[in-house]
Short mmCIF file of C-alpha atoms in Angstrom, two decimals:
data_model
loop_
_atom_site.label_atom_id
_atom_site.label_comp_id
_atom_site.label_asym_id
_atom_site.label_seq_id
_atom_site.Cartn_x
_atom_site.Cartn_y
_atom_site.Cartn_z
CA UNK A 1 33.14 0.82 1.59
CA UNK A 2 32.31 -2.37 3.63
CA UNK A 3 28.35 -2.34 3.37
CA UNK A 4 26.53 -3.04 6.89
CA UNK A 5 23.19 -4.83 6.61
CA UNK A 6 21.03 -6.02 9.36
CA UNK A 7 17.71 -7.41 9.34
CA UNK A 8 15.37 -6.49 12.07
CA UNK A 9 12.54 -9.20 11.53
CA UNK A 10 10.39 -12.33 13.33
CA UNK A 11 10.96 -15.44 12.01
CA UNK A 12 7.29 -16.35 11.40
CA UNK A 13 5.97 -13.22 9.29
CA UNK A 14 5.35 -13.58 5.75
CA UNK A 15 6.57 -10.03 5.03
CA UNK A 16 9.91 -10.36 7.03
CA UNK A 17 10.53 -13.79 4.37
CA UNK A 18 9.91 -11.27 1.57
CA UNK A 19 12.99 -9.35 2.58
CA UNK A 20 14.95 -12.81 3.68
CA UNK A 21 14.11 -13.95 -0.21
CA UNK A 22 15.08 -10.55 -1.75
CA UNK A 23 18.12 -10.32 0.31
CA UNK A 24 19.01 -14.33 -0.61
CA UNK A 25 18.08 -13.74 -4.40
CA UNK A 26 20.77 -10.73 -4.52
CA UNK A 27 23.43 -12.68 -2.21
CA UNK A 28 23.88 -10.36 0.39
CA UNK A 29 25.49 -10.67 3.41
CA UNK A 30 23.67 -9.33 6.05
CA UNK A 31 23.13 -9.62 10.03
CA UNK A 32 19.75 -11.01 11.52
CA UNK A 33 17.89 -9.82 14.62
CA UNK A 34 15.36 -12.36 15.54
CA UNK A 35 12.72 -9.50 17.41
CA UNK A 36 10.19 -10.29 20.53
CA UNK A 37 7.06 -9.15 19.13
CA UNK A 38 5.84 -8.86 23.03
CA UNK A 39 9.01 -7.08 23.98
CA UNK A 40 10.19 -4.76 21.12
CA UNK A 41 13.75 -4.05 21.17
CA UNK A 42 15.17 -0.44 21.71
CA UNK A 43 16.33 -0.45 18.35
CA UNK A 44 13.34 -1.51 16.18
CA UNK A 45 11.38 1.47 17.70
CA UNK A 46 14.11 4.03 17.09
CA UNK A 47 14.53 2.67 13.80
CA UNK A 48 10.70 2.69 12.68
CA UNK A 49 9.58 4.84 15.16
CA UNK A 50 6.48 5.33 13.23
CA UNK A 51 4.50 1.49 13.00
CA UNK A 52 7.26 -0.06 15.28
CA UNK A 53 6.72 -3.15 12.91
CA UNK A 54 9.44 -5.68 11.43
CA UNK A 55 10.64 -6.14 8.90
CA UNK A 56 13.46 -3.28 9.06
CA UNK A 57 15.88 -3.05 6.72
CA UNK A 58 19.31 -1.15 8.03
CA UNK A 59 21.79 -0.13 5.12
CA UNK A 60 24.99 1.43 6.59
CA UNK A 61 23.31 2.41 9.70
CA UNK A 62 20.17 4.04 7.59
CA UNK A 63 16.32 2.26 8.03
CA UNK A 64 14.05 1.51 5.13
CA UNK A 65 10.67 0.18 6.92
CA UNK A 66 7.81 -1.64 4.79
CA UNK A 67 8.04 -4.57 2.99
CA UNK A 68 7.77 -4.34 -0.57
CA UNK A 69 9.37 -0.68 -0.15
CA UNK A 70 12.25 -2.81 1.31
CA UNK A 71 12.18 -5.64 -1.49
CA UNK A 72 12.18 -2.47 -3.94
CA UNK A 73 15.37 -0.92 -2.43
CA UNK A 74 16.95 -3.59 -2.48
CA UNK A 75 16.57 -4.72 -6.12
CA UNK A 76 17.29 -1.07 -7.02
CA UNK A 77 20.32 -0.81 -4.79
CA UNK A 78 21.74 -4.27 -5.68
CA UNK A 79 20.59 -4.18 -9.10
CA UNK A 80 23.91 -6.29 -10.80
CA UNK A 81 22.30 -9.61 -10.76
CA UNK A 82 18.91 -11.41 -10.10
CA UNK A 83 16.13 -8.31 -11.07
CA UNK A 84 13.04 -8.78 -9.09
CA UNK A 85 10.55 -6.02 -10.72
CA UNK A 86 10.76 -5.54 -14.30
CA UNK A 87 12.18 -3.64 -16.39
CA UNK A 88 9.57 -1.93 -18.49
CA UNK A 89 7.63 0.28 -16.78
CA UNK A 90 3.51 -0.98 -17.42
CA UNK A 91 5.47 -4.76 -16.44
CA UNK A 92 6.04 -2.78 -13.34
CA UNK A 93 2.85 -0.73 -12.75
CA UNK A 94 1.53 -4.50 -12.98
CA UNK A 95 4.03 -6.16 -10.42
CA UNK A 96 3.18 -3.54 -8.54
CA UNK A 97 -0.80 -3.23 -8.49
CA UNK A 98 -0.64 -7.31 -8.03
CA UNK A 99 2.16 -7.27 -5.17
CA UNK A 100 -0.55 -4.40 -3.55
CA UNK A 101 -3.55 -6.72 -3.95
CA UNK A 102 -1.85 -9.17 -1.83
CA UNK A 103 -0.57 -6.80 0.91
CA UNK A 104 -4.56 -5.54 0.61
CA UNK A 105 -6.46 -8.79 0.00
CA UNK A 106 -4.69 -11.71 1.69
CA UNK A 107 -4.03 -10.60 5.41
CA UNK A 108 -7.16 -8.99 6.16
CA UNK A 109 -9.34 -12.42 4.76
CA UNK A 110 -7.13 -14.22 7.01
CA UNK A 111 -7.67 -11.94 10.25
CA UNK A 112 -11.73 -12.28 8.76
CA UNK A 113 -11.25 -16.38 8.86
CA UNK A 114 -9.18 -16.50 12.33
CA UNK A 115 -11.35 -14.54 13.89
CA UNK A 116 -15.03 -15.36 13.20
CA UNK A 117 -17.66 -18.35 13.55
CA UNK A 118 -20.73 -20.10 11.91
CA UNK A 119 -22.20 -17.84 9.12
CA UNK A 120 -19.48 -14.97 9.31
CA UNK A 121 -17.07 -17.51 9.35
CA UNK A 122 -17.98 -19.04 5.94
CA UNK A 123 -18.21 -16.25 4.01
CA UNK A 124 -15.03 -15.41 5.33
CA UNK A 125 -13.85 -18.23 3.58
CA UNK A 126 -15.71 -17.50 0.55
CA UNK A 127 -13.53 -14.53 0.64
CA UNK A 128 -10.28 -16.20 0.87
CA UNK A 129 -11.45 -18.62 -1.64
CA UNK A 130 -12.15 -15.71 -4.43
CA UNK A 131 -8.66 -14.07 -3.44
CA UNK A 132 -7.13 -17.00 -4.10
CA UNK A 133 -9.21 -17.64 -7.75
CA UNK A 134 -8.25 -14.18 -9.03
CA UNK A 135 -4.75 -14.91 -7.94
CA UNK A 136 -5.02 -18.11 -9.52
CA UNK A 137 -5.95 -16.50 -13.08
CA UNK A 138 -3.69 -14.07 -13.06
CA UNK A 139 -1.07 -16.77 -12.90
CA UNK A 140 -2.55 -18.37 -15.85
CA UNK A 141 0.02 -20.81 -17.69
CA UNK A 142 2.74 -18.43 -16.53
CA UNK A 143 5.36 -20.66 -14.85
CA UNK A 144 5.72 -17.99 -12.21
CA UNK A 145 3.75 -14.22 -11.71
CA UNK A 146 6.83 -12.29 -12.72
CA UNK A 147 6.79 -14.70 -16.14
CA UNK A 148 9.47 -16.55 -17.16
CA UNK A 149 11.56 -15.66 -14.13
CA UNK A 150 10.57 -15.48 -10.84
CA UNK A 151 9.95 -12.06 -9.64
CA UNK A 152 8.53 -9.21 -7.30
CA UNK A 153 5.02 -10.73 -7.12
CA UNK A 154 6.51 -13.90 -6.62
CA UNK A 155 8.41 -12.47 -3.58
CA UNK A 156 5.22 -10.73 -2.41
CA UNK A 157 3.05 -13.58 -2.30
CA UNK A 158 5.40 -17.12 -2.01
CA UNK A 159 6.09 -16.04 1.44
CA UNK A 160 2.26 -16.68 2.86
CA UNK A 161 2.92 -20.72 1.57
CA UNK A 162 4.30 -20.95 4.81
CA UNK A 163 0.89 -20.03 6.32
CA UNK A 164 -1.11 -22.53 4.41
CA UNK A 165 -1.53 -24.81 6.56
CA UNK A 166 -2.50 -22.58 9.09
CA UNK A 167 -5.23 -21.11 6.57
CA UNK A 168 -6.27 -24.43 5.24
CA UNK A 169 -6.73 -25.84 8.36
CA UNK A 170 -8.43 -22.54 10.39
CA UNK A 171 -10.21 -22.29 6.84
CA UNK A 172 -11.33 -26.27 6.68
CA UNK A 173 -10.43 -25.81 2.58
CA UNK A 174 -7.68 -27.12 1.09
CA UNK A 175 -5.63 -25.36 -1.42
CA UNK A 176 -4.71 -28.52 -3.48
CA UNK A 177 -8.23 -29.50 -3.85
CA UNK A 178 -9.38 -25.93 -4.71
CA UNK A 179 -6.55 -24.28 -6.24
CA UNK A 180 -3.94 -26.78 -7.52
CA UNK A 181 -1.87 -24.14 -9.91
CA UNK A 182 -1.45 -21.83 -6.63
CA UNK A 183 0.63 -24.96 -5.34
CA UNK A 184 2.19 -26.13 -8.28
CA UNK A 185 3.25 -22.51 -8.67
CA UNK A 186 4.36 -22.34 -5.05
CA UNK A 187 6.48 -25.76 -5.42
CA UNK A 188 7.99 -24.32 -8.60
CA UNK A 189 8.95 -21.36 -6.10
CA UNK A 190 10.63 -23.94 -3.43
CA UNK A 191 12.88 -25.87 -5.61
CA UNK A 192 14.85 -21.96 -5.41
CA UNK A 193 17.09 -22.07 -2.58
CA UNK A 194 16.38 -18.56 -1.77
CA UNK A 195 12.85 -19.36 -0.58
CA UNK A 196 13.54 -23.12 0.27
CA UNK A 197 16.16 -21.54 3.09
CA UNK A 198 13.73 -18.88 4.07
CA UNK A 199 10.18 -20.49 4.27
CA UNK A 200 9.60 -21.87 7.89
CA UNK A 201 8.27 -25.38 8.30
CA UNK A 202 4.45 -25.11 7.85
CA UNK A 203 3.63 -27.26 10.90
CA UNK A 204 6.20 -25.03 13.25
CA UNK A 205 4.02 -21.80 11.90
CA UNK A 206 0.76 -23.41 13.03
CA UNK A 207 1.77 -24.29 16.10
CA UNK A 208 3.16 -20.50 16.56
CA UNK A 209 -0.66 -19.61 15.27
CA UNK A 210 -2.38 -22.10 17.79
CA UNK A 211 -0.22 -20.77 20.82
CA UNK A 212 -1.17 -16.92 19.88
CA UNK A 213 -4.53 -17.61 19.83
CA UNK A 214 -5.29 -19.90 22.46
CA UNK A 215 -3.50 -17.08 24.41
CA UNK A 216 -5.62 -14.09 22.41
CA UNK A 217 -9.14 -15.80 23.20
CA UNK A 218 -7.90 -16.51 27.12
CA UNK A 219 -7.61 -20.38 26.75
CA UNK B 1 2.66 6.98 -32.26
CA UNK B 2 -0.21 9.52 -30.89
CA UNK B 3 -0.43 8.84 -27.45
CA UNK B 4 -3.63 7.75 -25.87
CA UNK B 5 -3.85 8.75 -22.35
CA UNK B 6 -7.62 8.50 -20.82
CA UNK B 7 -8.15 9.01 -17.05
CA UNK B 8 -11.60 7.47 -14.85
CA UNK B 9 -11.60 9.55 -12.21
CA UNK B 10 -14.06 11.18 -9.70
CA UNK B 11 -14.20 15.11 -9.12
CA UNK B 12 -13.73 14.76 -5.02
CA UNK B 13 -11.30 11.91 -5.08
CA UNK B 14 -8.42 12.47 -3.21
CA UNK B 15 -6.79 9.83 -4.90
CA UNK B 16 -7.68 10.08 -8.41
CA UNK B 17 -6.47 14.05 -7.79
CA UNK B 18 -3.11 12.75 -7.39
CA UNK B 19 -3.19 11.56 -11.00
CA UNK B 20 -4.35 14.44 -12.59
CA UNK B 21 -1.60 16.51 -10.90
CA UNK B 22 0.92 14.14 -12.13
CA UNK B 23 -0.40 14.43 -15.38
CA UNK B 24 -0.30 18.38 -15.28
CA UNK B 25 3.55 18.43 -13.69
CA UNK B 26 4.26 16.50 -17.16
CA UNK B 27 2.04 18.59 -19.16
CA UNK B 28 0.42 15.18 -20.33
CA UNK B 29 -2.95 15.93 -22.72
CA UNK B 30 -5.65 13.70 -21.24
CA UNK B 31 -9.30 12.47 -21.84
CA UNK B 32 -11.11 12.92 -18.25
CA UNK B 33 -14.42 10.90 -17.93
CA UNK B 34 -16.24 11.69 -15.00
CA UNK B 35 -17.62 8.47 -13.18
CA UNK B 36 -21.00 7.62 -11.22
CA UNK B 37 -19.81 6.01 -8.33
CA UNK B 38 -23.55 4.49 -7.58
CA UNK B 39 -23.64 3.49 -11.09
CA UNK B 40 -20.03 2.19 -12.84
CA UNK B 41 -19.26 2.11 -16.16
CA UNK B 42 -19.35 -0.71 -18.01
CA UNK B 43 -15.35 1.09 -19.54
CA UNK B 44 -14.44 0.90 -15.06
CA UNK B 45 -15.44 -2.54 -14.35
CA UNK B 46 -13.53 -3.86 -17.56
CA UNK B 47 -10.36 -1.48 -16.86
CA UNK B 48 -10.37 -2.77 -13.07
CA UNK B 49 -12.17 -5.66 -12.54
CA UNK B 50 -10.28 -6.89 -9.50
CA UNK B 51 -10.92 -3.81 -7.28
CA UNK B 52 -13.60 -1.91 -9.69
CA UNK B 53 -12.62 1.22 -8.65
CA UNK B 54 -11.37 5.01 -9.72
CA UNK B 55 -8.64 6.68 -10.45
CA UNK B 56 -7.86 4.45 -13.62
CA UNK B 57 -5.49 5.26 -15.98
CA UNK B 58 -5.88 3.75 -19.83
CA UNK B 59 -2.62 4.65 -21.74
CA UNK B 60 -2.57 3.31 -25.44
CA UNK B 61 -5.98 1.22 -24.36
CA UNK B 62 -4.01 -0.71 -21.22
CA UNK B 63 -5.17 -0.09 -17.83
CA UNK B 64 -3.25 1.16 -14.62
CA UNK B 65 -4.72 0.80 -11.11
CA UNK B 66 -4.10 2.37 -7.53
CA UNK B 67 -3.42 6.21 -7.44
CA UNK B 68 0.02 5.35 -6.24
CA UNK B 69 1.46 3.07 -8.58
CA UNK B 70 0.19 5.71 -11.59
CA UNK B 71 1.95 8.70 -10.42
CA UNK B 72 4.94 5.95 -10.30
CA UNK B 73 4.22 5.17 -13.86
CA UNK B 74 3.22 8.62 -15.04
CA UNK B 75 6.81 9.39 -13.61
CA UNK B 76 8.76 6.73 -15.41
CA UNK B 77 7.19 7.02 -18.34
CA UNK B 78 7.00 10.79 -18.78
CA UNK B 79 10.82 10.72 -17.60
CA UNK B 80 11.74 14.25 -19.53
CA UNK B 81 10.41 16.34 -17.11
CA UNK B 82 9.29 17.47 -13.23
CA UNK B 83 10.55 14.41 -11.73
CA UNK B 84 8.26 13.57 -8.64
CA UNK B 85 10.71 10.32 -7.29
CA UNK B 86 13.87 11.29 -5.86
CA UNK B 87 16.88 9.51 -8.01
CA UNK B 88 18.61 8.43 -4.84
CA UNK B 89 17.31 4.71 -4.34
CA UNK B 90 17.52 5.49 -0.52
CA UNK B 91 15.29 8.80 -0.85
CA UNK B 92 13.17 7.35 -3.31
CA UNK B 93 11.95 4.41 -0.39
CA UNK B 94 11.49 7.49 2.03
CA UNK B 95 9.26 9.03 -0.56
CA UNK B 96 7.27 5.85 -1.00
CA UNK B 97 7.55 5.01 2.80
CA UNK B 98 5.37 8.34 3.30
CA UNK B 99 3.07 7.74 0.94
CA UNK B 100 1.86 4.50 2.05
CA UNK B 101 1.70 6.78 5.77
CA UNK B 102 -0.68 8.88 4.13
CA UNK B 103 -2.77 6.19 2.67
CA UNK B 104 -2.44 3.78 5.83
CA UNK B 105 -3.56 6.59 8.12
CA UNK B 106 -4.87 10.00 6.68
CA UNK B 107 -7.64 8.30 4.72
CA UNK B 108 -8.60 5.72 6.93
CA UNK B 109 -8.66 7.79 10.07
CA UNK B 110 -10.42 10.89 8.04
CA UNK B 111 -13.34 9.33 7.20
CA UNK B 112 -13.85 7.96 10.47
CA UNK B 113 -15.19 11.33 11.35
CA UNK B 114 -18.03 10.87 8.92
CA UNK B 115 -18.97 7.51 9.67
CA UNK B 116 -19.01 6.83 13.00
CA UNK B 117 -20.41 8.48 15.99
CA UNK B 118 -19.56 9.03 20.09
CA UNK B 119 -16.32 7.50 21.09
CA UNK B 120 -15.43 6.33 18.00
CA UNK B 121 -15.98 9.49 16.67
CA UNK B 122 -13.70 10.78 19.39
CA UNK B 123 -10.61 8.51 18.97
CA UNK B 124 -10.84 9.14 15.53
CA UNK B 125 -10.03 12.79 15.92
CA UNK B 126 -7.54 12.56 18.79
CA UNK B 127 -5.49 9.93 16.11
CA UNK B 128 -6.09 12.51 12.93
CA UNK B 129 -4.02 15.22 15.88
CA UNK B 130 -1.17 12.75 16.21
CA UNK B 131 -1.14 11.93 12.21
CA UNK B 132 -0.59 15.58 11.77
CA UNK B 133 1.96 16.20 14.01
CA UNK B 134 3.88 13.67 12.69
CA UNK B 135 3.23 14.63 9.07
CA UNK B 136 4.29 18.07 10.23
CA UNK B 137 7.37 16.22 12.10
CA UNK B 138 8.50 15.01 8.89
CA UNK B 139 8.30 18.23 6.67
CA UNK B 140 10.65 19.82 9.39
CA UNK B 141 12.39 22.96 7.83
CA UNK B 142 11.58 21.95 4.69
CA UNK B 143 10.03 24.11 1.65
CA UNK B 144 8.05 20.34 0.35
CA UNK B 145 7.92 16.80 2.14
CA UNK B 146 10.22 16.28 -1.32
CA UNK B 147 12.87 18.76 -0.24
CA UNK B 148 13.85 21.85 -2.22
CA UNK B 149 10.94 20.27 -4.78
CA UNK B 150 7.63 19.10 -5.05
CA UNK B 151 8.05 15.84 -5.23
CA UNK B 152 5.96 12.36 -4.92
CA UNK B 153 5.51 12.37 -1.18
CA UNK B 154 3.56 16.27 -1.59
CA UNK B 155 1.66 14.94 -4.64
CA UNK B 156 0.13 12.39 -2.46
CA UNK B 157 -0.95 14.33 0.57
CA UNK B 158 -1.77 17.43 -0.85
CA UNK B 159 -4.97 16.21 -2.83
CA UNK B 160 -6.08 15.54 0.98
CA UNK B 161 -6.10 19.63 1.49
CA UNK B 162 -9.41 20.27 -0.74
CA UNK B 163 -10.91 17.91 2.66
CA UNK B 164 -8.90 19.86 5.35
CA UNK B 165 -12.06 22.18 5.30
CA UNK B 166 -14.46 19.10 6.00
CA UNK B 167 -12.25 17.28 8.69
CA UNK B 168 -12.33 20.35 10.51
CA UNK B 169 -15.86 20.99 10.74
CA UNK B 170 -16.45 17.63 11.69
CA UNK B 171 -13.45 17.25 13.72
CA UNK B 172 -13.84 20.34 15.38
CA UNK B 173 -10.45 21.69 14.76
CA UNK B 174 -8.48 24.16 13.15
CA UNK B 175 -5.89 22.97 11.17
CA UNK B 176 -4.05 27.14 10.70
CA UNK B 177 -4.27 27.12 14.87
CA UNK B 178 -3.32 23.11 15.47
CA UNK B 179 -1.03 22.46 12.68
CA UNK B 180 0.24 25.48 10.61
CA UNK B 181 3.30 24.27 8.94
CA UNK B 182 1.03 21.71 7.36
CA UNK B 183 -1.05 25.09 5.90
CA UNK B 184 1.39 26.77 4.93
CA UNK B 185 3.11 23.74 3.03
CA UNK B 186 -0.21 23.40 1.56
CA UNK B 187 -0.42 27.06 0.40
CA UNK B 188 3.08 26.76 -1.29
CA UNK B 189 2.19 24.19 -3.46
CA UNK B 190 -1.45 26.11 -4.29
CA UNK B 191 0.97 28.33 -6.26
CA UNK B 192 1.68 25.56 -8.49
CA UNK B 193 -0.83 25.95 -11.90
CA UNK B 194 -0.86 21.75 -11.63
CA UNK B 195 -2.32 21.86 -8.08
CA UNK B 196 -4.18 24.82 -8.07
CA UNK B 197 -6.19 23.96 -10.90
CA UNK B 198 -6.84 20.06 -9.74
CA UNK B 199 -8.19 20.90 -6.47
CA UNK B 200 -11.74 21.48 -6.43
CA UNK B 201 -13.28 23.98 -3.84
CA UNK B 202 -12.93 22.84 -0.21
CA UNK B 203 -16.98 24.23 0.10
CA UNK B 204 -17.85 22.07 -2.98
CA UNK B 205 -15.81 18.63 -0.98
CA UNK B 206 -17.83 20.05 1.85
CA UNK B 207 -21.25 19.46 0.96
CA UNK B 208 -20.27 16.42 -0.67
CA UNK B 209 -18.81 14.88 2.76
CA UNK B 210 -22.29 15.86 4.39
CA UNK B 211 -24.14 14.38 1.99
CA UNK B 212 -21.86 10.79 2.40
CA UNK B 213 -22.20 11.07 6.44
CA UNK B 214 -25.79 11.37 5.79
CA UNK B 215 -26.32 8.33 3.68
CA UNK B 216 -23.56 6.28 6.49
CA UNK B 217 -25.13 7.81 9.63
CA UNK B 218 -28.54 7.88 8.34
CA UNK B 219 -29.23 11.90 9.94
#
């Protein structure tokens, strides 16, 4: 049976790219629907009728919504080449509690640094800062999170390198300077084509950022 | 080799109740410690330092964090019996797609209604009406949210039933007249021994949630 695939997804959202770098890792063929966040199409809210969010995965007509529940179908549907979570299962209780802290930690610090001034604002980026330090030791000497191969924490996190400079600059930090083995890691990442194909320009994400929230804050 | 299996829990933890359960369906012998949440053990912070928080699960001395991804484990591991994931890769992501519902919105929403007041307090209860009706949406016709069997998606919601007495006094609703498929789903699986015995006394949760709106509310 001829499988259908289709990608319902934004081209700027770090948890779409997870599913774009699954999906690349695996080689599947599949169709993408660039969505209008401001103008959501009929089929993204019949297909996750419940958060109306991308990314959507559709297999054979069938949605699986949530990304890391996506990234997880997929590497147990397409499991013949390129395994993303381990396969012993406290390897994968790990994957999976680190793949978590980023969905928990990362976005929320970043809403927290976007969206505050003067003494909020810094400790807001004290915040980040420690997220990124914790991340940063649990990489240890590791070439990559997943170990020797790159894997399902990889996936989960790679994806916000895109946003960097958007954080580094809303942030006034820079990751380098503060964090080199989170870049060296994330280069490491890049020299894949399956994330070098997916990851948007840094500069063209900004820009996206800047033009949301000039229009957020009425400017 | 003797298995080791020690579980840091809290009696009126919703979350670490869904371990214990899991640990019953697989007739796993445990040690339960009972923690201080005011005052942490010294065992807690080393077994989760990123998040410092209960239900922990030490198996042979190594730690597993987030309620979730231990019933996941439990269920891998413990692979002779009761399976709680469906085998079906596509089922399985609807199982976990639910669970991250309940977490996203049941918990969050609930304990709005202990620490907030006035509107708030209002929208808070009108969004815990439309959780519900979609929860009871999804169970349908169905005997569990699993299907035929009690399954993940049950094990994480129905730990949320020993509170169903507190949301409703401080909701101000009846869950029997507003949402009775929900009760009687929740009856069924009080005839399992593994549930029955986990869940403590909806009075006992009670007095407990009065006490915690208390100390957030100041009253």
């Amino acid at each position: 049976m001829a499988e259908k695939v289709v990608l319902l997804d934004f081209w700027a959202s770090m948890f779409g790219m997870r599913v774009r770098v699954a999906l690349a890792e695996k080689g599947i063929k599949y169709e993408y629907r660039e969505e209008d966040l401001k103008n959501k199409s009929d089929l993204l809210l019949q297909m996750n009728p419940i958060h109306k969010k991308i990314p959507v995965l559709i297999h054979n007509g069938k949605p699986i919504c949530e990304s890391l529940i996506i990234v997880q179908y997929i590497d147990e549907v397409w499991n013949d080449k390129s395994p993303l979570l381990p396969s012993d299962p406290y390897k994968r209780a790990q994957a999976r509690f680190w793949a978590d802290f980023v969905d928990k930690k990362v976005v929320d610090a970043w809403i927290k640094l976007r969206s505050t001034k003067g003494e909020e604002h810094e400790a807001a980026k004290k915040q980040f800062l420690e997220i990124l330090k914790t991340l940063e030791e649990e990489l240890g000497e590791k070439p990559y999170f997943g170990g020797e191969t790159f894997g399902f924490v990889d996936v989960a996190f790679v994806t916000f390198y895109s946003w960097f400079y958007t954080f580094e600059t809303f942030g006034e930090f820079s990751t380098e300077a503060e964090h080199p083995k989170i870049i060296a890691w994330a280069k490491r990442c890049m020299q894949k084509e399956s994330v070098a194909k997916t990851l948007p320009d840094q500069q063209k994400v900004y820009e996206y950022v800047l033009g949301v929230t000039k229009r957020s804050l009425g400017e």
